[in-house]
Amino acid sequence: MLNTILDTVKNHNFKNVKRVSKINLEIGELTFINVEQLKFAFEVISKSTICEGAEIEVKFIKPYIVCNHCGYRGELDTVDDVIISCPKCGSPSLKIEGGKEFNIKNITVEFEEE
Ligand SMILES: [Zn+2]
């Protein structure tokens, strides 16, 4: 997952990039990603790459569910548990349409001076 970030940066094939200063991520709440752990792991794997020292900013995406039982569709406000249920009827039979994202929204880079 973290390698995805590094690969994306590499594949962009930026010209004259000195370093990556900031990475904006969008993470679905249902991924249950621990951001502190993610940042720490990123620090480790980005060492001696152009991503070293990059700041990671995370925007969480609320889960979007469709209830198979009552047809409710909408965002879930809180996710305290791995098991989620419909906020309207309580049914655990849901289709999850959002909340599992792991997207790189944008990357800020610093360029070498020519
Ligand atoms: Zn329901």
PDB file of C-alpha atoms and ligand atoms in Angstrom, residues 65-72 85-94, ligand 1:
ATOM      1  CA  ILE A  65     -23.830   2.102   2.622  1.00  0.00           C
ATOM      2  CA  VAL A  66     -26.926   0.700   1.009  1.00  0.00           C
ATOM      3  CA  CYS A  67     -29.114  -1.423   3.240  1.00  0.00           C
ATOM      4  CA  ASN A  68     -30.300  -4.679   1.692  1.00  0.00           C
ATOM      5  CA  HIS A  69     -33.142  -4.829   4.168  1.00  0.00           C
ATOM      6  CA  CYS A  70     -34.848  -1.409   4.168  1.00  0.00           C
ATOM      7  CA  GLY A  71     -33.159   0.253   1.238  1.00  0.00           C
ATOM      8  CA  TYR A  72     -31.553   3.020   3.295  1.00  0.00           C
ATOM      9  CA  SER A  85     -25.215  -2.090  10.646  1.00  0.00           C
ATOM     10  CA  CYS A  86     -27.915   0.013   9.050  1.00  0.00           C
ATOM     11  CA  PRO A  87     -28.562   3.218  11.034  1.00  0.00           C
ATOM     12  CA  LYS A  88     -32.245   3.013  10.193  1.00  0.00           C
ATOM     13  CA  CYS A  89     -33.270  -0.596  10.735  1.00  0.00           C
ATOM     14  CA  GLY A  90     -30.178  -2.091  12.333  1.00  0.00           C
ATOM     15  CA  SER A  91     -29.751  -4.778   9.714  1.00  0.00           C
ATOM     16  CA  PRO A  92     -26.164  -5.930   9.207  1.00  0.00           C
ATOM     17  CA  SER A  93     -26.964  -6.873   5.619  1.00  0.00           C
ATOM     18  CA  LEU A  94     -25.424  -3.966   3.781  1.00  0.00           C
TER      19      LEU A  94
HETATM   20 ZN    ZN B   1     -31.853  -0.796   6.870  1.00  0.00          ZN
END
